[in-house]
CSV table of C-alpha atoms in Angstrom, one decimal:
chain,number,residue,atom,x,y,z
A,1,MET,CA,60.3,-56.3,-104.3
A,2,THR,CA,60.0,-58.9,-101.6
A,3,SER,CA,56.9,-59.3,-99.4
A,4,ARG,CA,58.8,-57.9,-96.4
A,5,GLN,CA,59.6,-54.7,-98.2
A,6,LYS,CA,56.0,-54.4,-99.3
A,7,ARG,CA,54.8,-54.7,-95.6
A,8,ILE,CA,57.4,-52.0,-94.6
A,9,ASP,CA,56.2,-49.6,-97.3
A,10,LEU,CA,52.5,-50.1,-96.4
A,11,ALA,CA,53.2,-49.6,-92.8
A,12,THR,CA,55.0,-46.4,-93.6
A,13,LEU,CA,52.0,-45.1,-95.7
A,14,THR,CA,49.1,-46.2,-93.4
A,15,GLY,CA,50.7,-46.3,-90.0
A,16,VAL,CA,49.4,-49.9,-89.6
A,17,ARG,CA,51.7,-52.7,-88.7
A,18,SER,CA,50.8,-56.4,-88.8
A,19,GLY,CA,52.7,-59.6,-88.8
A,20,LYS,CA,50.0,-61.1,-90.9
A,21,THR,CA,49.7,-61.0,-94.7
A,22,SER,CA,46.4,-59.1,-94.4
A,23,TYR,CA,46.3,-55.5,-93.2
A,24,TYR,CA,42.5,-55.0,-93.3
A,25,ARG,CA,41.7,-55.9,-89.7
A,26,ALA,CA,44.5,-53.7,-88.3
A,27,TYR,CA,43.5,-50.9,-90.7
A,28,VAL,CA,39.9,-51.1,-89.5
A,29,ARG,CA,40.9,-50.9,-85.9
A,30,SER,CA,43.2,-48.0,-86.6
A,31,ASP,CA,40.5,-46.2,-88.5
A,32,GLU,CA,38.1,-46.7,-85.5
A,33,ARG,CA,40.7,-45.2,-83.2
A,34,MET,CA,41.1,-42.3,-85.6
A,35,GLN,CA,37.4,-41.7,-85.7
A,36,HIS,CA,37.2,-41.7,-81.9
A,37,ALA,CA,40.0,-39.1,-81.8
A,38,VAL,CA,38.2,-37.0,-84.4
A,39,ARG,CA,35.0,-37.2,-82.5
A,40,ALA,CA,36.8,-36.3,-79.3
A,41,MET,CA,38.3,-33.2,-80.9
A,42,ASP,CA,35.0,-32.3,-82.4
A,43,SER,CA,33.3,-32.4,-79.0
A,44,ILE,CA,36.0,-30.2,-77.6
A,45,SER,CA,35.6,-27.7,-80.4
A,46,ARG,CA,31.9,-27.5,-79.8
A,47,ALA,CA,32.5,-27.0,-76.0
A,48,LEU,CA,34.9,-24.2,-76.7
A,49,VAL,CA,32.3,-22.0,-78.4
A,50,ARG,CA,29.7,-22.5,-75.5
A,51,THR,CA,31.0,-19.5,-73.6
A,52,VAL,CA,27.7,-18.9,-71.8
A,53,GLU,CA,28.1,-22.1,-69.8
A,54,GLY,CA,31.6,-21.0,-68.5
A,55,PRO,CA,34.5,-23.4,-67.8
A,56,ARG,CA,32.2,-26.1,-66.3
A,57,GLY,CA,30.7,-26.9,-69.7
A,58,LEU,CA,34.1,-27.4,-71.3
A,59,LEU,CA,35.4,-29.6,-68.5
A,60,GLU,CA,32.3,-31.9,-68.7
A,61,GLU,CA,32.9,-32.2,-72.4
A,62,VAL,CA,36.5,-33.1,-71.9
A,63,VAL,CA,35.5,-35.9,-69.5
A,64,ARG,CA,32.8,-37.2,-71.8
A,65,ALA,CA,35.2,-37.1,-74.8
A,66,ALA,CA,37.9,-39.0,-72.9
A,67,ALA,CA,35.3,-41.6,-71.7
A,68,ALA,CA,33.9,-42.1,-75.2
A,69,HIS,CA,37.4,-42.4,-76.7
A,70,LEU,CA,38.4,-45.1,-74.4
A,71,ASN,CA,35.0,-46.7,-73.8
A,72,ALA,CA,35.9,-46.0,-70.1
A,73,GLU,CA,34.0,-47.4,-67.2
A,74,TRP,CA,35.1,-44.4,-65.0
A,75,THR,CA,36.9,-41.2,-66.0
A,76,VAL,CA,38.2,-38.6,-63.5
A,77,LEU,CA,39.6,-35.1,-64.2
A,78,ALA,CA,41.0,-33.6,-61.0
A,79,LEU,CA,43.4,-30.9,-59.8
A,80,SER,CA,46.3,-31.5,-57.4
A,81,ASP,CA,46.2,-29.8,-54.0
A,82,GLY,CA,47.9,-26.5,-54.0
A,83,HIS,CA,47.5,-25.8,-57.7
A,84,LEU,CA,45.0,-23.3,-59.2
A,85,LYS,CA,43.5,-22.8,-55.8
A,86,GLY,CA,40.7,-20.5,-57.1
A,87,ALA,CA,39.5,-22.9,-59.9
A,88,ARG,CA,36.2,-24.6,-59.7
A,89,PRO,CA,35.2,-27.4,-59.8
A,90,ARG,CA,38.2,-29.2,-58.3
A,91,PHE,CA,37.3,-32.5,-59.9
A,92,LEU,CA,34.8,-34.1,-62.3
A,93,ALA,CA,34.0,-37.8,-62.7
A,94,SER,CA,31.9,-39.7,-65.3
A,95,ASP,CA,30.6,-43.2,-65.1
A,96,GLY,CA,30.2,-45.6,-68.1
A,97,GLU,CA,26.7,-44.1,-68.8
A,98,GLY,CA,28.1,-40.6,-69.3
A,99,GLU,CA,26.7,-39.2,-66.0
A,100,ILE,CA,28.8,-36.4,-64.5
A,101,THR,CA,29.3,-36.0,-60.7
A,102,VAL,CA,31.2,-33.7,-58.4
A,103,ASP,CA,30.2,-35.6,-55.3
A,104,GLU,CA,33.0,-37.8,-53.9
A,105,GLY,CA,30.4,-39.9,-52.1
A,106,ASP,CA,29.1,-41.2,-55.4
A,107,LEU,CA,32.4,-42.7,-56.4
A,108,PRO,CA,33.4,-46.4,-55.9
A,109,THR,CA,36.4,-47.2,-53.8
A,110,SER,CA,38.8,-47.7,-56.7
A,111,VAL,CA,37.9,-44.3,-58.2
A,112,LYS,CA,38.3,-42.6,-54.9
A,113,LEU,CA,41.8,-44.0,-54.6
A,114,GLU,CA,42.6,-42.6,-58.0
A,115,LEU,CA,41.2,-39.2,-57.0
A,116,GLN,CA,43.2,-39.2,-53.8
A,117,SER,CA,46.4,-40.1,-55.7
A,118,ILE,CA,45.8,-37.1,-58.1
A,119,ARG,CA,45.3,-34.8,-55.2
A,120,ALA,CA,48.5,-36.0,-53.6
A,121,GLY,CA,50.4,-35.1,-56.8
A,122,HIS,CA,51.0,-38.5,-58.3
A,123,THR,CA,50.6,-37.4,-61.9
A,124,ARG,CA,53.1,-39.5,-63.9
A,125,PRO,CA,51.7,-41.0,-67.1
A,126,VAL,CA,50.9,-44.7,-66.5
A,127,ILE,CA,49.1,-47.5,-68.3
A,128,GLU,CA,48.3,-50.3,-65.9
A,129,SER,CA,47.3,-53.8,-66.6
A,130,THR,CA,44.1,-53.1,-64.6
A,131,GLY,CA,42.9,-50.8,-67.3
A,132,TRP,CA,43.8,-47.5,-65.7
A,133,ILE,CA,45.4,-44.8,-67.9
A,134,ARG,CA,46.8,-41.6,-66.5
A,135,VAL,CA,48.0,-38.5,-68.3
A,136,PRO,CA,49.1,-35.3,-66.6
A,137,MET,CA,47.5,-31.8,-67.0
A,138,THR,CA,50.2,-29.3,-67.6
A,139,LEU,CA,50.1,-25.6,-67.6
A,140,GLU,CA,53.2,-23.4,-68.5
A,141,GLY,CA,55.5,-26.4,-68.0
A,142,ARG,CA,54.1,-27.5,-64.5
A,143,THR,CA,51.8,-30.3,-63.7
A,144,VAL,CA,48.6,-29.2,-62.0
A,145,GLY,CA,46.5,-32.4,-62.1
A,146,SER,CA,45.6,-35.5,-64.1
A,147,LEU,CA,43.1,-37.0,-66.4
A,148,VAL,CA,42.6,-40.7,-65.6
A,149,ALA,CA,40.3,-43.3,-67.1
A,150,GLN,CA,39.6,-47.0,-66.7
A,151,HIS,CA,39.3,-48.1,-70.3
A,152,ARG,CA,37.4,-51.1,-71.7
A,153,LEU,CA,39.1,-51.4,-75.1
A,154,ARG,CA,39.7,-54.8,-76.7
A,155,VAL,CA,43.3,-54.0,-77.1
A,156,ASP,CA,45.8,-51.8,-75.2
A,157,PRO,CA,45.7,-48.1,-75.9
A,158,GLU,CA,48.2,-46.9,-78.5
A,159,PRO,CA,50.5,-43.8,-78.3
A,160,GLY,CA,47.9,-42.0,-80.4
A,161,ASP,CA,45.3,-42.6,-77.7
A,162,LEU,CA,47.6,-41.1,-75.1
A,163,SER,CA,48.2,-38.1,-77.4
A,164,VAL,CA,44.4,-37.5,-77.6
A,165,LEU,CA,44.1,-37.7,-73.7
A,166,ARG,CA,47.0,-35.3,-73.3
A,167,ILE,CA,45.3,-32.8,-75.7
A,168,LEU,CA,42.1,-33.2,-73.7
A,169,ALA,CA,43.9,-32.8,-70.4
A,170,ASN,CA,45.8,-29.8,-71.4
A,171,GLN,CA,42.7,-28.1,-72.8
A,172,ALA,CA,41.1,-28.8,-69.4
A,173,ALA,CA,44.1,-27.2,-67.6
A,174,VAL,CA,43.7,-24.0,-69.7
A,175,SER,CA,40.0,-24.0,-68.9
A,176,LEU,CA,40.6,-24.4,-65.2
A,177,HIS,CA,43.2,-21.6,-65.3
A,178,THR,CA,40.6,-19.4,-67.0
A,179,SER,CA,38.2,-20.4,-64.3
A,180,GLU,CA,40.6,-19.4,-61.6
A,181,GLN,CA,41.2,-16.0,-63.3
A,182,TYR,CA,37.4,-15.6,-63.7
A,183,GLN,CA,36.8,-16.4,-60.0
A,184,ALA,CA,39.6,-14.0,-59.0
A,185,GLY,CA,38.2,-11.3,-61.3
A,186,LEU,CA,34.7,-12.0,-59.9
A,187,ALA,CA,36.1,-11.6,-56.4
A,188,LEU,CA,37.7,-8.4,-57.3
A,189,HIS,CA,34.5,-7.2,-58.9
A,190,ARG,CA,32.5,-8.1,-55.8
A,191,GLN,CA,35.1,-6.3,-53.7
A,192,ALA,CA,35.0,-3.3,-55.9
A,193,GLN,CA,31.2,-3.3,-55.9
A,194,ARG,CA,31.2,-3.6,-52.1
A,195,LEU,CA,33.7,-0.7,-51.8
A,196,TYR,CA,31.6,1.3,-54.3
A,197,ASP,CA,28.4,0.6,-52.3
A,198,GLU,CA,30.2,1.6,-49.1
A,199,ALA,CA,31.5,4.8,-50.7
A,200,THR,CA,28.0,5.6,-52.0
A,201,ALA,CA,26.5,5.0,-48.6
A,202,GLN,CA,29.2,7.1,-46.9
A,203,ALA,CA,28.6,9.9,-49.4
A,204,ARG,CA,24.8,9.7,-48.7
A,205,HIS,CA,25.6,9.7,-45.0
A,206,LEU,CA,27.9,12.7,-45.3
A,207,ALA,CA,25.3,14.5,-47.4
A,208,ASP,CA,22.6,13.8,-44.8
A,209,ARG,CA,25.0,15.0,-42.0
A,210,THR,CA,25.9,18.1,-44.0
A,211,ALA,CA,22.2,18.9,-44.5
A,212,GLU,CA,21.6,18.4,-40.8
A,213,LEU,CA,24.5,20.6,-39.9
A,214,ARG,CA,23.1,23.3,-42.2
A,215,GLN,CA,19.7,23.1,-40.6
A,216,VAL,CA,21.3,23.3,-37.2
A,217,GLU,CA,23.4,26.3,-38.3
A,218,GLU,CA,20.2,28.0,-39.6
A,219,ARG,CA,18.4,27.1,-36.3
A,220,LEU,CA,21.2,28.5,-34.2
A,221,LEU,CA,21.3,31.7,-36.3
A,222,LEU,CA,17.6,32.1,-36.0
A,223,ALA,CA,17.7,31.4,-32.3
A,224,HIS,CA,20.5,34.0,-31.9
A,225,GLN,CA,18.4,36.5,-33.8
A,226,ARG,CA,15.3,35.7,-31.7
A,227,GLU,CA,17.4,36.1,-28.6
A,228,LEU,CA,18.4,39.6,-29.7
A,229,VAL,CA,14.8,40.4,-30.6
A,230,ASP,CA,13.5,39.0,-27.3
A,231,ASN,CA,16.0,41.1,-25.4
A,232,GLU,CA,14.9,44.2,-27.3
A,233,ARG,CA,11.2,43.3,-26.7
A,234,HIS,CA,11.8,43.1,-22.9
A,235,ARG,CA,13.7,46.4,-23.0
A,236,ILE,CA,10.8,48.1,-24.8
A,237,ALA,CA,8.3,46.5,-22.4
A,238,ARG,CA,10.3,47.8,-19.4
A,239,GLU,CA,10.4,51.2,-20.9
A,240,LEU,CA,6.7,51.2,-21.6
A,241,HIS,CA,6.0,50.0,-18.0
A,242,ASP,CA,8.4,52.3,-16.3
A,243,SER,CA,7.8,55.5,-18.2
A,244,VAL,CA,5.0,55.7,-20.7
A,245,THR,CA,2.5,53.8,-18.6
A,246,GLN,CA,3.3,56.0,-15.6
A,247,TYR,CA,2.8,59.1,-17.6
A,248,VAL,CA,-0.5,58.0,-18.9
A,249,LEU,CA,-1.6,57.0,-15.3
A,250,SER,CA,-0.5,60.4,-14.1
A,251,ALA,CA,-2.5,62.1,-16.9
A,252,GLY,CA,-5.6,60.0,-16.0
A,253,MET,CA,-5.2,60.9,-12.3
A,254,ALA,CA,-4.8,64.6,-13.2
A,255,VAL,CA,-8.0,64.5,-15.3
A,256,GLU,CA,-9.9,62.8,-12.4
A,257,VAL,CA,-8.6,65.5,-10.0
A,258,ALA,CA,-9.6,68.2,-12.4
A,259,ARG,CA,-13.1,66.7,-12.8
A,260,GLY,CA,-13.5,66.5,-9.0
A,261,ASP,CA,-12.4,70.2,-8.6
A,262,ALA,CA,-14.8,71.3,-11.3
A,263,GLU,CA,-17.7,69.6,-9.5
A,264,LYS,CA,-16.7,71.3,-6.2
A,265,LEU,CA,-16.7,74.7,-7.8
A,266,GLY,CA,-20.3,74.4,-8.8
A,267,ASP,CA,-21.8,73.9,-12.1
A,268,PRO,CA,-19.0,74.3,-14.7
A,269,GLY,CA,-21.1,73.2,-17.5
A,270,ALA,CA,-22.1,69.8,-18.9
A,271,SER,CA,-19.7,70.1,-21.8
A,272,ILE,CA,-16.7,70.5,-19.6
A,273,LEU,CA,-17.6,67.5,-17.5
A,274,SER,CA,-18.3,65.4,-20.6
A,275,ARG,CA,-14.9,66.3,-22.0
A,276,LEU,CA,-13.2,65.4,-18.7
A,277,ALA,CA,-15.1,62.1,-18.7
A,278,THR,CA,-14.0,61.4,-22.2
A,279,ALA,CA,-10.4,62.2,-21.3
A,280,LYS,CA,-10.5,59.8,-18.4
A,281,LYS,CA,-12.0,57.1,-20.6
A,282,LEU,CA,-9.2,57.6,-23.2
A,283,SER,CA,-6.6,57.4,-20.5
A,284,GLN,CA,-8.1,54.1,-19.2
A,285,ASP,CA,-8.2,52.7,-22.8
A,286,ALA,CA,-4.5,53.8,-23.3
A,287,ILE,CA,-3.5,52.1,-20.0
A,288,ASP,CA,-5.3,48.9,-21.1
A,289,GLN,CA,-3.7,48.9,-24.5
A,290,LEU,CA,-0.3,49.5,-23.0
A,291,ARG,CA,-0.7,46.6,-20.6
A,292,ARG,CA,-1.7,44.3,-23.5
A,293,ALA,CA,1.3,45.4,-25.5
A,294,ILE,CA,3.6,44.9,-22.4
A,295,TYR,CA,2.1,41.4,-21.9
A,296,ALA,CA,2.6,40.5,-25.6
A,297,LEU,CA,6.2,41.8,-25.5
A,298,HIS,CA,7.0,39.7,-22.4
A,299,GLN,CA,5.7,36.4,-23.9
A,300,PRO,CA,8.7,34.2,-24.8
A,301,HIS,CA,8.9,32.2,-28.0
A,302,ARG,CA,8.1,28.6,-27.2
A,303,ASP,CA,10.1,27.2,-30.1
A,304,THR,CA,12.3,28.3,-32.9
A,305,VAL,CA,9.9,28.9,-35.8
A,306,SER,CA,10.7,29.2,-39.5
A,307,THR,CA,7.7,28.4,-41.7
A,308,LEU,CA,4.7,30.6,-42.1
A,309,PRO,CA,2.3,28.3,-40.3
A,310,GLU,CA,4.6,28.2,-37.3
A,311,LEU,CA,4.9,32.0,-37.3
A,312,LEU,CA,1.1,32.4,-37.5
A,313,HIS,CA,0.7,29.9,-34.6
A,314,GLU,CA,3.2,32.0,-32.6
A,315,VAL,CA,1.2,35.1,-33.4
A,316,ALA,CA,-2.1,33.5,-32.5
A,317,HIS,CA,-0.6,32.2,-29.2
A,318,GLN,CA,0.4,35.7,-28.2
A,319,HIS,CA,-3.2,37.0,-28.4
A,320,LYS,CA,-4.8,34.1,-26.5
A,321,PRO,CA,-5.0,36.0,-23.2
A,322,HIS,CA,-7.3,38.6,-24.8
A,323,LEU,CA,-8.8,36.7,-27.7
A,324,GLN,CA,-9.7,33.1,-28.6
A,325,VAL,CA,-7.8,32.5,-31.8
A,326,GLN,CA,-8.0,29.5,-34.1
A,327,LEU,CA,-5.5,28.8,-36.9
A,328,ARG,CA,-6.5,26.7,-39.9
A,329,VAL,CA,-4.0,25.7,-42.7
A,330,GLU,CA,-5.2,24.3,-46.0
A,331,GLY,CA,-3.0,22.8,-48.8
A,332,ASP,CA,0.6,21.8,-48.9
A,333,VAL,CA,3.0,24.2,-47.3
A,334,ILE,CA,5.1,26.2,-49.9
A,335,ALA,CA,8.5,27.4,-48.7
A,336,LEU,CA,8.8,31.2,-48.9
A,337,SER,CA,11.7,33.5,-48.1
A,338,ASN,CA,12.1,34.5,-44.5
A,339,ASP,CA,11.3,38.1,-45.3
A,340,ALA,CA,8.0,37.2,-47.0
A,341,ASP,CA,7.0,34.8,-44.1
A,342,HIS,CA,7.7,37.5,-41.5
A,343,GLU,CA,5.9,40.3,-43.4
A,344,ILE,CA,2.7,38.1,-43.7
A,345,ALA,CA,3.0,37.1,-40.0
A,346,ARG,CA,3.4,40.8,-39.0
A,347,THR,CA,0.3,41.8,-41.0
A,348,VAL,CA,-1.7,39.0,-39.4
A,349,GLY,CA,-0.5,40.1,-36.0
A,350,GLU,CA,-1.5,43.7,-36.7
A,351,ALA,CA,-5.0,42.5,-37.8
A,352,LEU,CA,-5.4,40.5,-34.6
A,353,PHE,CA,-4.2,43.4,-32.5
A,354,ASN,CA,-6.9,45.6,-34.2
A,355,VAL,CA,-9.5,43.0,-33.5
A,356,ALA,CA,-8.6,42.7,-29.8
A,357,THR,CA,-8.3,46.5,-29.4
A,358,HIS,CA,-11.1,48.0,-31.5
A,359,ALA,CA,-13.6,45.3,-32.5
A,360,GLN,CA,-15.0,44.3,-29.1
A,361,ALA,CA,-14.5,40.7,-30.4
A,362,THR,CA,-14.1,37.5,-28.3
A,363,ARG,CA,-13.2,35.1,-31.1
A,364,ALA,CA,-11.0,35.2,-34.3
A,365,ILE,CA,-10.1,32.6,-37.0
A,366,VAL,CA,-6.9,32.8,-39.0
A,367,ARG,CA,-7.0,30.8,-42.2
A,368,LEU,CA,-4.0,30.1,-44.4
A,369,ARG,CA,-4.7,28.6,-47.8
A,370,TYR,CA,-1.9,27.4,-50.1
A,371,ARG,CA,-2.6,27.2,-53.9
A,372,PRO,CA,-0.2,26.6,-56.8
A,373,ASP,CA,-0.5,30.2,-58.0
A,374,ARG,CA,-1.1,32.1,-54.8
A,375,ILE,CA,-1.4,32.2,-51.0
A,376,THR,CA,-4.5,33.6,-49.3
A,377,VAL,CA,-4.6,34.6,-45.6
A,378,SER,CA,-7.7,35.8,-43.8
A,379,VAL,CA,-8.4,37.0,-40.3
A,380,ALA,CA,-12.2,36.9,-39.4
A,381,ASP,CA,-13.7,37.9,-36.1
A,382,ASP,CA,-17.1,38.1,-34.3
A,383,GLY,CA,-16.8,41.7,-33.3
A,384,GLU,CA,-18.6,44.9,-34.2
A,385,GLY,CA,-16.4,46.2,-37.0
A,386,ASP,CA,-17.7,47.5,-40.4
A,387,PRO,CA,-15.7,46.4,-43.5
A,388,THR,CA,-16.9,49.4,-45.5
A,389,GLU,CA,-15.8,51.8,-42.8
A,390,LEU,CA,-12.4,50.2,-42.6
A,391,SER,CA,-12.0,50.5,-46.4
A,392,ARG,CA,-12.9,54.2,-46.2
A,393,LYS,CA,-10.4,54.8,-43.4
A,394,LEU,CA,-7.7,53.1,-45.4
A,395,ARG,CA,-8.3,55.2,-48.5
A,396,LEU,CA,-8.4,58.3,-46.4
A,397,GLU,CA,-5.1,57.4,-44.6
A,398,ARG,CA,-3.4,56.8,-48.0
A,399,ALA,CA,-4.6,60.2,-49.2
A,400,THR,CA,-3.8,62.4,-46.2
A,401,MET,CA,-1.3,60.7,-43.9
A,402,VAL,CA,-2.0,63.4,-41.3
A,403,ASP,CA,-3.5,61.3,-38.5
A,404,GLY,CA,-1.5,58.5,-36.7
A,405,ARG,CA,-4.5,56.9,-35.0
A,406,HIS,CA,-5.1,54.4,-37.7
A,407,ARG,CA,-1.6,54.0,-39.1
A,408,GLY,CA,-1.9,50.2,-38.6
A,409,LEU,CA,-4.2,49.8,-41.6
A,410,VAL,CA,-1.7,51.5,-43.9
A,411,ASN,CA,1.2,49.4,-42.5
A,412,MET,CA,-0.8,46.2,-43.2
A,413,ASP,CA,-1.6,47.3,-46.8
A,414,SER,CA,1.9,48.4,-47.4
A,415,ARG,CA,3.4,45.1,-46.2
A,416,ILE,CA,1.2,43.0,-48.5
A,417,SER,CA,1.6,45.4,-51.5
A,418,ASP,CA,5.4,45.1,-51.2
A,419,LEU,CA,5.0,41.4,-51.7
A,420,GLY,CA,2.9,42.0,-54.8
A,421,GLY,CA,-0.4,41.2,-53.1
A,422,SER,CA,-3.6,42.9,-52.2
A,423,LEU,CA,-5.6,43.6,-49.0
A,424,ALA,CA,-9.4,43.7,-48.7
A,425,PHE,CA,-12.1,43.9,-46.0
A,426,ARG,CA,-15.3,41.9,-46.1
A,427,ARG,CA,-18.1,40.8,-43.8
A,428,ALA,CA,-17.3,37.6,-42.0
A,429,ARG,CA,-19.8,34.8,-41.3
A,430,LEU,CA,-18.9,35.2,-37.6
A,431,GLY,CA,-20.5,38.6,-37.7
A,432,GLY,CA,-17.5,40.9,-37.7
A,433,VAL,CA,-14.9,41.7,-40.3
A,434,ARG,CA,-12.8,39.4,-42.5
A,435,VAL,CA,-9.4,40.8,-43.5
A,436,GLU,CA,-8.2,39.1,-46.7
A,437,MET,CA,-4.6,39.1,-47.9
A,438,ARG,CA,-3.8,37.6,-51.4
A,439,ILE,CA,-0.2,37.1,-52.4
A,440,PRO,CA,0.5,35.7,-55.9
A,441,LEU,CA,3.2,33.1,-56.4
A,442,PRO,CA,6.0,33.3,-57.1
A,443,ILE,CA,6.4,36.4,-54.9
A,444,VAL,CA,7.6,39.5,-56.9
A,445,ALA,CA,8.3,42.6,-54.9
A,446,ARG,CA,6.3,45.7,-55.9
A,447,THR,CA,6.3,49.4,-55.2
A,448,PRO,CA,4.4,50.1,-52.0
A,449,GLY,CA,1.1,52.0,-52.2
A,450,LEU,CA,-0.9,49.8,-54.6
A,451,VAL,CA,-4.7,50.3,-54.4
A,452,SER,CA,-6.5,47.7,-52.4
A,453,ASP,CA,-10.1,47.4,-53.5
A,454,LEU,CA,-13.0,46.3,-51.3
A,455,ALA,CA,-14.1,43.4,-53.6
A,456,HIS,CA,-12.3,41.3,-56.2
A,457,PRO,CA,-13.9,40.0,-59.5
A,458,ASP,CA,-12.5,36.5,-58.8
A,459,HIS,CA,-13.8,36.5,-55.3
A,460,ASP,CA,-13.0,33.2,-53.5
A,461,PRO,CA,-15.1,33.1,-50.3
A,462,LEU,CA,-12.7,32.4,-47.5
A,463,GLU,CA,-15.5,32.3,-44.9
A,464,ALA,CA,-14.6,31.8,-41.3
């Protein structure tokens, strides 16, 4: 075998060609290039698994690997204008020290010219005598940018070096495409999140408006009911004024005439005159009570009320012309059914009417106390009433039901008993009577007619 044939066979086996008799120097140089290529691929493989950093980490690794492979003074990876518009960053540059920048102002003039050339779409592979090497970035058969480097190798780059750069450039193209898809997906996610937030806010707004409309509807219904009640109250007041009051006045005048006639006839007897005086006094009392009732019936509701404190305030306001009434509320208001609220308010109104009519009182205090397990309402006055006597009358009325003069006590007891509560009479600190109403929570309707004792074992002094 001749020496020429040996060189050909060795070149075939090692890929090293030399015109000299020794292949060692060329082999060493080829091995160094191979090691550079392996290190470049290794760096890319490490970058591929760093998914947390996103595409930016892989692109930086591509630039550093290309710079290290060519011992480059400057390396630039950039996209052409009009390609992968959503990908970020649009370019990366690395100096000879391995520092990465994305600020075009940090680049020297020659590097800026290369960047402008890439952006303009000049992406053909070129190896210039000035040391610049350019390889295109391709994606699905189209060129989207370039990887360029200004090498500082002792010899010109070989085809294998260009293959390494193409692998790096194409890997960067895939990463930038992924970046564009990621940015597009992120934009869609943000848009979806914004639409979801708007829909949620709109749903909350609609729920608030629905709740407001329901409240308005309830208020309108209540206002309509109150209008009907007010009309009926005014009708009853007119009837009382035009008929019943006139009859009572006529009866009083007739009694007075009879008393005068009796005195003119001589001495009819002290008992007859006393009875006539009593009849006159009763007529005057009846007229006074009718006028108070007519005044209360004519008083308009100032506002549409719904809660128990509002109802009690309304009731107290109606008695102000004849009685100084204070309302005190303790604890957090607990919502009750409309029927329960109105039954309690009517009972308090009856108690205040009795105070104003029978107790000779000038002052009353209504106290409403909310507790987790019950509601307690009291009406205390500074009048001349006797709690023991009121309890006796209530027991008597329950038993007989023959006299209508004190029917109000039975009505009060019946209303509270129907709510599952109890009614009691005690001495008030103001000097008069304190009417106590205790209603357990939750309210459970009972059969009317439950016994209401004078005192309770678990007495809780609701002193006025």
